[in-house]
PDB file of C-alpha atoms in Angstrom:
ATOM      1  CA  PRO A   1       6.686 -11.761  -1.000  1.00  0.00           C
ATOM      2  CA  ASP A   2       4.629 -13.313  -3.154  1.00  0.00           C
ATOM      3  CA  ALA A   3       1.050 -11.676  -2.890  1.00  0.00           C
ATOM      4  CA  LEU A   4      -1.647 -12.901  -1.993  1.00  0.00           C
ATOM      5  CA  MET A   5      -4.636 -12.466  -4.247  1.00  0.00           C
ATOM      6  CA  THR A   6      -8.532 -13.146  -4.281  1.00  0.00           C
ATOM      7  CA  GLY A   7     -10.694 -11.902  -6.477  1.00  0.00           C
ATOM      8  CA  TYR A   8     -15.090 -11.744  -6.272  1.00  0.00           C
ATOM      9  CA  ALA A   9     -17.381 -12.864  -9.885  1.00  0.00           C
ATOM     10  CA  LEU A  10     -18.985  -9.556 -11.034  1.00  0.00           C
ATOM     11  CA  SER A  11     -19.840 -11.231 -14.489  1.00  0.00           C
ATOM     12  CA  VAL A  12     -23.895 -12.163 -14.356  1.00  0.00           C
ATOM     13  CA  LEU A  13     -24.748 -10.528 -17.901  1.00  0.00           C
ATOM     14  CA  PRO A  14     -23.565 -11.487 -21.808  1.00  0.00           C
ATOM     15  CA  GLY A  15     -20.870 -10.759 -22.578  1.00  0.00           C
ATOM     16  CA  GLY A  16     -18.984 -10.466 -19.059  1.00  0.00           C
ATOM     17  CA  LEU A  17     -21.358  -7.357 -17.942  1.00  0.00           C
ATOM     18  CA  THR A  18     -22.113  -6.763 -14.276  1.00  0.00           C
ATOM     19  CA  ILE A  19     -25.228  -4.995 -13.123  1.00  0.00           C
ATOM     20  CA  ILE A  20     -24.996  -2.867 -10.024  1.00  0.00           C
ATOM     21  CA  SER A  21     -26.175  -5.008  -7.490  1.00  0.00           C
ATOM     22  CA  ARG A  22     -23.108  -7.322  -8.188  1.00  0.00           C
ATOM     23  CA  GLN A  23     -20.862  -4.830  -8.091  1.00  0.00           C
ATOM     24  CA  ALA A  24     -22.314  -4.011  -4.260  1.00  0.00           C
ATOM     25  CA  PHE A  25     -22.412  -7.533  -3.116  1.00  0.00           C
ATOM     26  CA  ALA A  26     -19.185  -8.151  -4.402  1.00  0.00           C
ATOM     27  CA  PHE A  27     -18.208  -4.848  -1.701  1.00  0.00           C
ATOM     28  CA  GLN A  28     -19.846  -5.930   1.506  1.00  0.00           C
ATOM     29  CA  ARG A  29     -18.372  -8.947   0.989  1.00  0.00           C
ATOM     30  CA  LEU A  30     -14.800  -8.368   0.790  1.00  0.00           C
ATOM     31  CA  THR A  31     -15.869  -5.918   3.956  1.00  0.00           C
ATOM     32  CA  ALA A  32     -16.925  -9.009   5.692  1.00  0.00           C
ATOM     33  CA  ASP A  33     -13.638 -11.512   4.056  1.00  0.00           C
ATOM     34  CA  ALA A  34     -11.128  -8.345   5.516  1.00  0.00           C
ATOM     35  CA  LEU A  35     -12.108  -9.515   8.899  1.00  0.00           C
ATOM     36  CA  PHE A  36     -10.969 -12.492   8.513  1.00  0.00           C
ATOM     37  CA  PHE A  37      -7.989 -12.778   5.708  1.00  0.00           C
ATOM     38  CA  PRO A  38      -5.025  -9.904   5.411  1.00  0.00           C
ATOM     39  CA  ILE A  39      -6.751  -7.788   2.795  1.00  0.00           C
ATOM     40  CA  ARG A  40      -5.793  -4.483   1.969  1.00  0.00           C
ATOM     41  CA  VAL A  41      -6.676  -2.928  -1.157  1.00  0.00           C
ATOM     42  CA  ALA A  42      -9.119  -4.118  -4.042  1.00  0.00           C
ATOM     43  CA  ASN A  43      -9.803  -2.601  -7.837  1.00  0.00           C
ATOM     44  CA  MET A  44     -12.605  -2.803 -10.538  1.00  0.00           C
ATOM     45  CA  SER A  45     -12.833  -1.860 -13.115  1.00  0.00           C
ATOM     46  CA  TYR A  46     -15.865  -1.907 -13.815  1.00  0.00           C
ATOM     47  CA  GLU A  47     -17.977   1.148 -14.810  1.00  0.00           C
ATOM     48  CA  SER A  48     -19.917   2.070 -11.546  1.00  0.00           C
ATOM     49  CA  GLY A  49     -21.748   5.651 -11.036  1.00  0.00           C
ATOM     50  CA  SER A  50     -20.676   8.793  -9.806  1.00  0.00           C
ATOM     51  CA  ALA A  51     -24.186   9.358  -6.896  1.00  0.00           C
ATOM     52  CA  PRO A  52     -22.880   9.236  -3.061  1.00  0.00           C
ATOM     53  CA  SER A  53     -25.835   7.875  -2.594  1.00  0.00           C
ATOM     54  CA  SER A  54     -25.305   4.571  -5.867  1.00  0.00           C
ATOM     55  CA  LEU A  55     -25.592   1.880  -3.787  1.00  0.00           C
ATOM     56  CA  GLU A  56     -22.366   0.718  -5.765  1.00  0.00           C
ATOM     57  CA  VAL A  57     -20.535   3.336  -4.028  1.00  0.00           C
ATOM     58  CA  MET A  58     -22.312   3.211  -0.159  1.00  0.00           C
ATOM     59  CA  ALA A  59     -20.618   0.014  -0.834  1.00  0.00           C
ATOM     60  CA  MET A  60     -17.219   0.698  -1.971  1.00  0.00           C
ATOM     61  CA  ASP A  61     -17.671   3.349   1.183  1.00  0.00           C
ATOM     62  CA  GLU A  62     -17.712   0.735   3.710  1.00  0.00           C
ATOM     63  CA  ALA A  63     -15.760  -1.091   2.648  1.00  0.00           C
ATOM     64  CA  ALA A  64     -12.483   1.578   2.860  1.00  0.00           C
ATOM     65  CA  ASN A  65     -14.451   3.037   6.452  1.00  0.00           C
ATOM     66  CA  VAL A  66     -14.906  -0.053   7.686  1.00  0.00           C
ATOM     67  CA  ALA A  67     -12.211  -2.751   6.962  1.00  0.00           C
ATOM     68  CA  ASP A  68      -9.736  -0.311   5.670  1.00  0.00           C
ATOM     69  CA  LEU A  69      -9.461  -0.738   2.574  1.00  0.00           C
ATOM     70  CA  LEU A  70      -8.131   1.354  -0.044  1.00  0.00           C
ATOM     71  CA  ILE A  71     -10.451   0.921  -3.311  1.00  0.00           C
ATOM     72  CA  VAL A  72      -9.092   1.676  -6.878  1.00  0.00           C
ATOM     73  CA  VAL A  73     -11.871   2.154  -9.442  1.00  0.00           C
ATOM     74  CA  GLU A  74     -11.299   3.124 -12.808  1.00  0.00           C
ATOM     75  CA  THR A  75     -13.297   5.853 -14.564  1.00  0.00           C
ATOM     76  CA  GLY A  76     -14.768   4.751 -17.271  1.00  0.00           C
ATOM     77  CA  ASN A  77     -13.473   5.053 -21.156  1.00  0.00           C
ATOM     78  CA  GLY A  78     -17.083   7.685 -22.027  1.00  0.00           C
ATOM     79  CA  GLY A  79     -14.676  10.251 -23.323  1.00  0.00           C
ATOM     80  CA  PRO A  80     -14.291  13.932 -22.500  1.00  0.00           C
ATOM     81  CA  LEU A  81     -17.315  14.994 -20.117  1.00  0.00           C
ATOM     82  CA  PRO A  82     -16.545  18.821 -19.056  1.00  0.00           C
ATOM     83  CA  LEU A  83     -19.825  19.026 -18.074  1.00  0.00           C
ATOM     84  CA  ASN A  84     -21.510  15.787 -17.170  1.00  0.00           C
ATOM     85  CA  GLY A  85     -19.847  13.687 -14.325  1.00  0.00           C
ATOM     86  CA  ALA A  86     -22.978  10.911 -14.708  1.00  0.00           C
ATOM     87  CA  ALA A  87     -20.377   7.917 -16.122  1.00  0.00           C
ATOM     88  CA  VAL A  88     -17.453   9.376 -14.379  1.00  0.00           C
ATOM     89  CA  ALA A  89     -16.697   6.307 -11.480  1.00  0.00           C
ATOM     90  CA  SER A  90     -16.739   7.193  -8.229  1.00  0.00           C
ATOM     91  CA  ALA A  91     -14.505   6.319  -4.916  1.00  0.00           C
ATOM     92  CA  LEU A  92     -15.521   8.891  -2.318  1.00  0.00           C
ATOM     93  CA  ASN A  93     -13.050   6.951   0.087  1.00  0.00           C
ATOM     94  CA  GLY A  94     -10.383   5.776  -2.085  1.00  0.00           C
ATOM     95  CA  LEU A  95      -8.928   5.881  -5.911  1.00  0.00           C
ATOM     96  CA  VAL A  96     -10.420   6.854  -9.504  1.00  0.00           C
ATOM     97  CA  VAL A  97      -7.574   6.170 -12.139  1.00  0.00           C
ATOM     98  CA  GLY A  98      -7.577   7.940 -16.038  1.00  0.00           C
ATOM     99  CA  ALA A  99      -6.216   6.232 -18.948  1.00  0.00           C
ATOM    100  CA  VAL A 100      -2.605   8.099 -20.432  1.00  0.00           C
ATOM    101  CA  ALA A 101      -1.377   6.345 -23.507  1.00  0.00           C
ATOM    102  CA  PRO A 102       2.859   5.449 -21.810  1.00  0.00           C
ATOM    103  CA  PHE A 103       5.022   6.593 -25.080  1.00  0.00           C
ATOM    104  CA  ASN A 104       3.746  10.352 -24.669  1.00  0.00           C
ATOM    105  CA  ARG A 105       1.542  10.150 -21.171  1.00  0.00           C
ATOM    106  CA  ARG A 106      -0.646  12.128 -22.806  1.00  0.00           C
ATOM    107  CA  LEU A 107      -4.887  12.212 -21.708  1.00  0.00           C
ATOM    108  CA  ALA A 108      -5.992   8.954 -23.913  1.00  0.00           C
ATOM    109  CA  SER A 109      -9.447  10.157 -26.115  1.00  0.00           C
ATOM    110  CA  PHE A 110     -11.747   7.778 -23.926  1.00  0.00           C
ATOM    111  CA  SER A 111     -10.404   8.864 -20.416  1.00  0.00           C
ATOM    112  CA  PRO A 112     -12.650  11.730 -18.739  1.00  0.00           C
ATOM    113  CA  ALA A 113     -12.055  14.559 -17.724  1.00  0.00           C
ATOM    114  CA  ALA A 114     -15.435  15.835 -15.624  1.00  0.00           C
ATOM    115  CA  LEU A 115     -16.193  17.111 -12.927  1.00  0.00           C
ATOM    116  CA  PRO A 116     -19.282  14.854 -11.442  1.00  0.00           C
ATOM    117  CA  LEU A 117     -22.218  17.686 -10.320  1.00  0.00           C
ATOM    118  CA  ILE A 118     -23.460  15.615  -6.763  1.00  0.00           C
ATOM    119  CA  THR A 119     -20.158  15.819  -4.893  1.00  0.00           C
ATOM    120  CA  GLY A 120     -17.743  18.906  -6.847  1.00  0.00           C
ATOM    121  CA  ARG A 121     -14.803  16.246  -6.741  1.00  0.00           C
ATOM    122  CA  GLU A 122     -12.676  17.428  -9.453  1.00  0.00           C
ATOM    123  CA  TYR A 123     -12.203  13.088 -11.380  1.00  0.00           C
ATOM    124  CA  PRO A 124     -10.071  10.996 -12.015  1.00  0.00           C
ATOM    125  CA  ASP A 125      -7.959  10.913  -8.936  1.00  0.00           C
ATOM    126  CA  LEU A 126      -4.390  10.109 -11.015  1.00  0.00           C
ATOM    127  CA  VAL A 127      -3.617   8.685 -14.626  1.00  0.00           C
ATOM    128  CA  ALA A 128      -1.924   5.708 -16.014  1.00  0.00           C
ATOM    129  CA  ASP A 129      -0.933   3.664 -18.581  1.00  0.00           C
ATOM    130  CA  GLY A 130      -3.986   2.633 -20.838  1.00  0.00           C
ATOM    131  CA  VAL A 131      -3.053   2.534 -24.170  1.00  0.00           C
ATOM    132  CA  ASN A 132      -1.850  -0.719 -26.057  1.00  0.00           C
ATOM    133  CA  VAL A 133      -1.577  -2.221 -22.524  1.00  0.00           C
ATOM    134  CA  TRP A 134      -0.846  -6.025 -22.681  1.00  0.00           C
ATOM    135  CA  GLY A 135      -2.457  -8.475 -20.157  1.00  0.00           C
ATOM    136  CA  ALA A 136      -2.475 -11.687 -19.976  1.00  0.00           C
ATOM    137  CA  LEU A 137      -5.675 -13.951 -21.441  1.00  0.00           C
ATOM    138  CA  ALA A 138      -6.783 -16.719 -19.562  1.00  0.00           C
ATOM    139  CA  SER A 139      -8.342 -18.516 -22.672  1.00  0.00           C
ATOM    140  CA  SER A 140      -4.677 -18.007 -23.589  1.00  0.00           C
ATOM    141  CA  ASN A 141      -0.556 -18.135 -22.511  1.00  0.00           C
ATOM    142  CA  GLN A 142      -0.080 -15.487 -25.964  1.00  0.00           C
ATOM    143  CA  GLY A 143      -1.678 -12.690 -23.941  1.00  0.00           C
ATOM    144  CA  ALA A 144      -4.104  -9.940 -25.681  1.00  0.00           C
ATOM    145  CA  ILE A 145      -2.749  -6.033 -26.392  1.00  0.00           C
ATOM    146  CA  ALA A 146      -6.042  -3.797 -25.289  1.00  0.00           C
ATOM    147  CA  SER A 147      -7.039  -0.153 -24.711  1.00  0.00           C
ATOM    148  CA  GLY A 148      -8.842   1.288 -21.240  1.00  0.00           C
ATOM    149  CA  ALA A 149      -8.614   2.997 -17.907  1.00  0.00           C
ATOM    150  CA  SER A 150      -9.312  -0.852 -16.986  1.00  0.00           C
ATOM    151  CA  PHE A 151      -5.933  -1.356 -17.760  1.00  0.00           C
ATOM    152  CA  ALA A 152      -4.734   2.154 -15.620  1.00  0.00           C
ATOM    153  CA  ALA A 153      -6.710   0.946 -12.425  1.00  0.00           C
ATOM    154  CA  PRO A 154      -4.862  -2.798 -12.155  1.00  0.00           C
ATOM    155  CA  GLN A 155      -1.586  -0.593 -12.189  1.00  0.00           C
ATOM    156  CA  VAL A 156      -3.149   1.666  -8.950  1.00  0.00           C
ATOM    157  CA  ALA A 157      -3.894  -1.369  -6.985  1.00  0.00           C
ATOM    158  CA  GLY A 158      -0.651  -3.035  -7.500  1.00  0.00           C
ATOM    159  CA  ALA A 159       1.265   0.115  -6.457  1.00  0.00           C
ATOM    160  CA  ALA A 160      -0.350   0.158  -3.592  1.00  0.00           C
ATOM    161  CA  ALA A 161      -0.386  -2.740  -2.853  1.00  0.00           C
ATOM    162  CA  LEU A 162       3.915  -2.343  -2.754  1.00  0.00           C
ATOM    163  CA  CYS A 163       3.640   0.575  -0.257  1.00  0.00           C
ATOM    164  CA  PHE A 164       1.912  -1.812   2.387  1.00  0.00           C
ATOM    165  CA  GLU A 165       4.556  -4.451   1.399  1.00  0.00           C
ATOM    166  CA  ARG A 166       7.050  -2.763   2.134  1.00  0.00           C
ATOM    167  CA  ARG A 167       4.637   0.230   5.632  1.00  0.00           C
ATOM    168  CA  PRO A 168       2.700  -3.409   6.905  1.00  0.00           C
ATOM    169  CA  THR A 169       1.276  -0.572   8.971  1.00  0.00           C
ATOM    170  CA  ALA A 170      -0.050   2.423   6.519  1.00  0.00           C
ATOM    171  CA  SER A 171      -3.938   2.347   6.251  1.00  0.00           C
ATOM    172  CA  ALA A 172      -5.888   3.504   3.659  1.00  0.00           C
ATOM    173  CA  LEU A 173      -5.203   7.195   3.478  1.00  0.00           C
ATOM    174  CA  GLU A 174      -2.421   7.050   4.217  1.00  0.00           C
ATOM    175  CA  ALA A 175      -1.199   4.573   1.123  1.00  0.00           C
ATOM    176  CA  ARG A 176      -3.954   7.217  -1.032  1.00  0.00           C
ATOM    177  CA  ALA A 177      -1.657  10.364   0.208  1.00  0.00           C
ATOM    178  CA  ALA A 178       1.561   8.961  -0.576  1.00  0.00           C
ATOM    179  CA  LEU A 179       0.438   7.629  -4.288  1.00  0.00           C
ATOM    180  CA  LEU A 180      -0.847  11.159  -4.716  1.00  0.00           C
ATOM    181  CA  ALA A 181       1.665  12.695  -3.564  1.00  0.00           C
ATOM    182  CA  THR A 182       4.020  10.553  -5.399  1.00  0.00           C
ATOM    183  CA  THR A 183       3.323  11.043  -9.730  1.00  0.00           C
ATOM    184  CA  GLU A 184       4.964  13.360 -12.263  1.00  0.00           C
ATOM    185  CA  ASP A 185       3.228  15.923 -12.744  1.00  0.00           C
ATOM    186  CA  LEU A 186       0.984  16.008 -16.029  1.00  0.00           C
ATOM    187  CA  ARG A 187      -0.401  19.648 -15.859  1.00  0.00           C
ATOM    188  CA  ALA A 188       2.206  21.831 -19.049  1.00  0.00           C
ATOM    189  CA  SER A 189       1.868  18.776 -20.652  1.00  0.00           C
ATOM    190  CA  ASN A 190      -2.287  18.888 -20.233  1.00  0.00           C
ATOM    191  CA  GLY A 191      -3.251  22.588 -22.153  1.00  0.00           C
ATOM    192  CA  GLY A 192      -1.744  23.523 -18.001  1.00  0.00           C
ATOM    193  CA  THR A 193      -4.745  22.027 -16.059  1.00  0.00           C
ATOM    194  CA  SER A 194      -4.975  18.790 -14.345  1.00  0.00           C
ATOM    195  CA  ALA A 195      -8.251  18.400 -15.761  1.00  0.00           C
ATOM    196  CA  GLY A 196      -8.364  13.942 -16.597  1.00  0.00           C
ATOM    197  CA  VAL A 197      -5.200  13.752 -14.731  1.00  0.00           C
ATOM    198  CA  GLY A 198      -5.668  14.649 -11.371  1.00  0.00           C
ATOM    199  CA  ALA A 199      -2.723  15.286  -9.575  1.00  0.00           C
ATOM    200  CA  GLY A 200      -0.826  13.511 -11.726  1.00  0.00           C
ATOM    201  CA  TYR A 201       1.085  10.264 -13.280  1.00  0.00           C
ATOM    202  CA  LEU A 202       1.038   7.073 -11.490  1.00  0.00           C
ATOM    203  CA  ARG A 203       5.318   6.790 -10.547  1.00  0.00           C
ATOM    204  CA  ASP A 204       5.132   3.265  -8.371  1.00  0.00           C
ATOM    205  CA  ASP A 205       8.880   3.484  -7.946  1.00  0.00           C
ATOM    206  CA  ARG A 206       8.788   7.156  -5.776  1.00  0.00           C
ATOM    207  CA  LEU A 207       6.126   5.148  -3.733  1.00  0.00           C
ATOM    208  CA  ASP A 208       8.812   2.188  -3.369  1.00  0.00           C
ATOM    209  CA  LEU A 209      11.208   5.319  -1.786  1.00  0.00           C
ATOM    210  CA  LEU A 210       8.895   7.125   0.072  1.00  0.00           C
ATOM    211  CA  ALA A 211       7.120   3.816   1.680  1.00  0.00           C
ATOM    212  CA  SER A 212      11.123   2.629   2.206  1.00  0.00           C
ATOM    213  CA  GLY A 213      11.798   6.263   4.498  1.00  0.00           C
ATOM    214  CA  ALA A 214      12.672   8.607   2.127  1.00  0.00           C
ATOM    215  CA  GLY A 215      10.236  10.813   2.889  1.00  0.00           C
ATOM    216  CA  LEU A 216       7.575  11.474   5.497  1.00  0.00           C
ATOM    217  CA  LEU A 217       4.579   9.038   5.605  1.00  0.00           C
ATOM    218  CA  ASP A 218       2.132  10.258   8.928  1.00  0.00           C
ATOM    219  CA  THR A 219      -1.272  10.907   9.738  1.00  0.00           C
ATOM    220  CA  GLY A 220      -1.835  13.531  12.540  1.00  0.00           C
ATOM    221  CA  THR A 221      -5.891  15.247  13.616  1.00  0.00           C
ATOM    222  CA  LEU A 222      -7.149  18.548  11.860  1.00  0.00           C
ATOM    223  CA  PRO A 223      -8.884  20.778  14.209  1.00  0.00           C
ATOM    224  CA  ALA A 224     -12.022  21.996  13.726  1.00  0.00           C
ATOM    225  CA  ILE A 225     -13.671  23.293  10.635  1.00  0.00           C
ATOM    226  CA  ASN A 226     -12.200  26.220   9.668  1.00  0.00           C
ATOM    227  CA  THR A 227      -9.913  26.562  12.333  1.00  0.00           C
ATOM    228  CA  PRO A 228      -6.745  27.376  10.717  1.00  0.00           C
ATOM    229  CA  SER A 229      -3.559  24.530  11.150  1.00  0.00           C
ATOM    230  CA  SER A 230      -0.246  24.414  10.790  1.00  0.00           C
ATOM    231  CA  PHE A 231       2.350  21.594   9.586  1.00  0.00           C
ATOM    232  CA  SER A 232       6.418  21.636   9.290  1.00  0.00           C
ATOM    233  CA  LEU A 233       8.889  19.194   7.947  1.00  0.00           C
ATOM    234  CA  PRO A 234      12.326  19.648   7.198  1.00  0.00           C
ATOM    235  CA  VAL A 235      13.374  20.864   3.755  1.00  0.00           C
ATOM    236  CA  SER A 236      16.827  21.021   1.444  1.00  0.00           C
ATOM    237  CA  ALA A 237      17.309  23.253  -1.206  1.00  0.00           C
ATOM    238  CA  GLY A 238      18.014  22.191  -5.118  1.00  0.00           C
ATOM    239  CA  GLN A 239      15.114  19.723  -3.620  1.00  0.00           C
ATOM    240  CA  GLU A 240      11.387  19.062  -4.662  1.00  0.00           C
ATOM    241  CA  TYR A 241       8.382  17.802  -2.168  1.00  0.00           C
ATOM    242  CA  THR A 242       4.848  17.280  -2.488  1.00  0.00           C
ATOM    243  CA  ILE A 243       2.134  17.510   0.278  1.00  0.00           C
ATOM    244  CA  ALA A 244      -0.730  14.941   0.189  1.00  0.00           C
ATOM    245  CA  VAL A 245      -4.230  15.583   2.663  1.00  0.00           C
ATOM    246  CA  THR A 246      -6.543  13.191   2.278  1.00  0.00           C
TER     247      THR A 246
END
């Protein structure tokens, strides 16, 4: 079926720039609209803060927790940031997306690999194509080629929409887990580390198989903190399995 889309104007400054209060307002409006419209996933391709107390981050969390929306944001294009995560966008209950080159799936030079000092959480959560991406232009029917994490995040949001189309009753956390569990591991080509690439490369083909029933996608409840728990699932010899807990 055709996708139903809605948009929120964030640009309030010359050059298409925005401000934090505008981002927060957009997510607050999105939360309210989700009560009346079947909105399931939201993408924001603007840089934002990483602190949980940031105004726009709190608005994202409200959208995720109150309206059960899967929030997708980009990392920003600040390059390697091994000690400073302040420039890395944060979606504590959503997904943060970095950028790789599509021809070799190597981390783009502008895509950050940071560990925000405030949250202690490694970003990004996963990566998608963000180098030399062909996109449409509102002012032209010719399109254009551009690079940036801003072009990687919408691909993840689109994959999430496909997941919801296959599993209409899935929660945002279930869709998030499905996206992370179906990624392609890039650690071998990234120096043996997940820094900068997170869980790996977006594989919407694998996601589609999982959402269509070729795997286990379910919700459970963990007991109190520090209480051991276990989970069982059937496996077959020669098969590769990935488990994501969100």
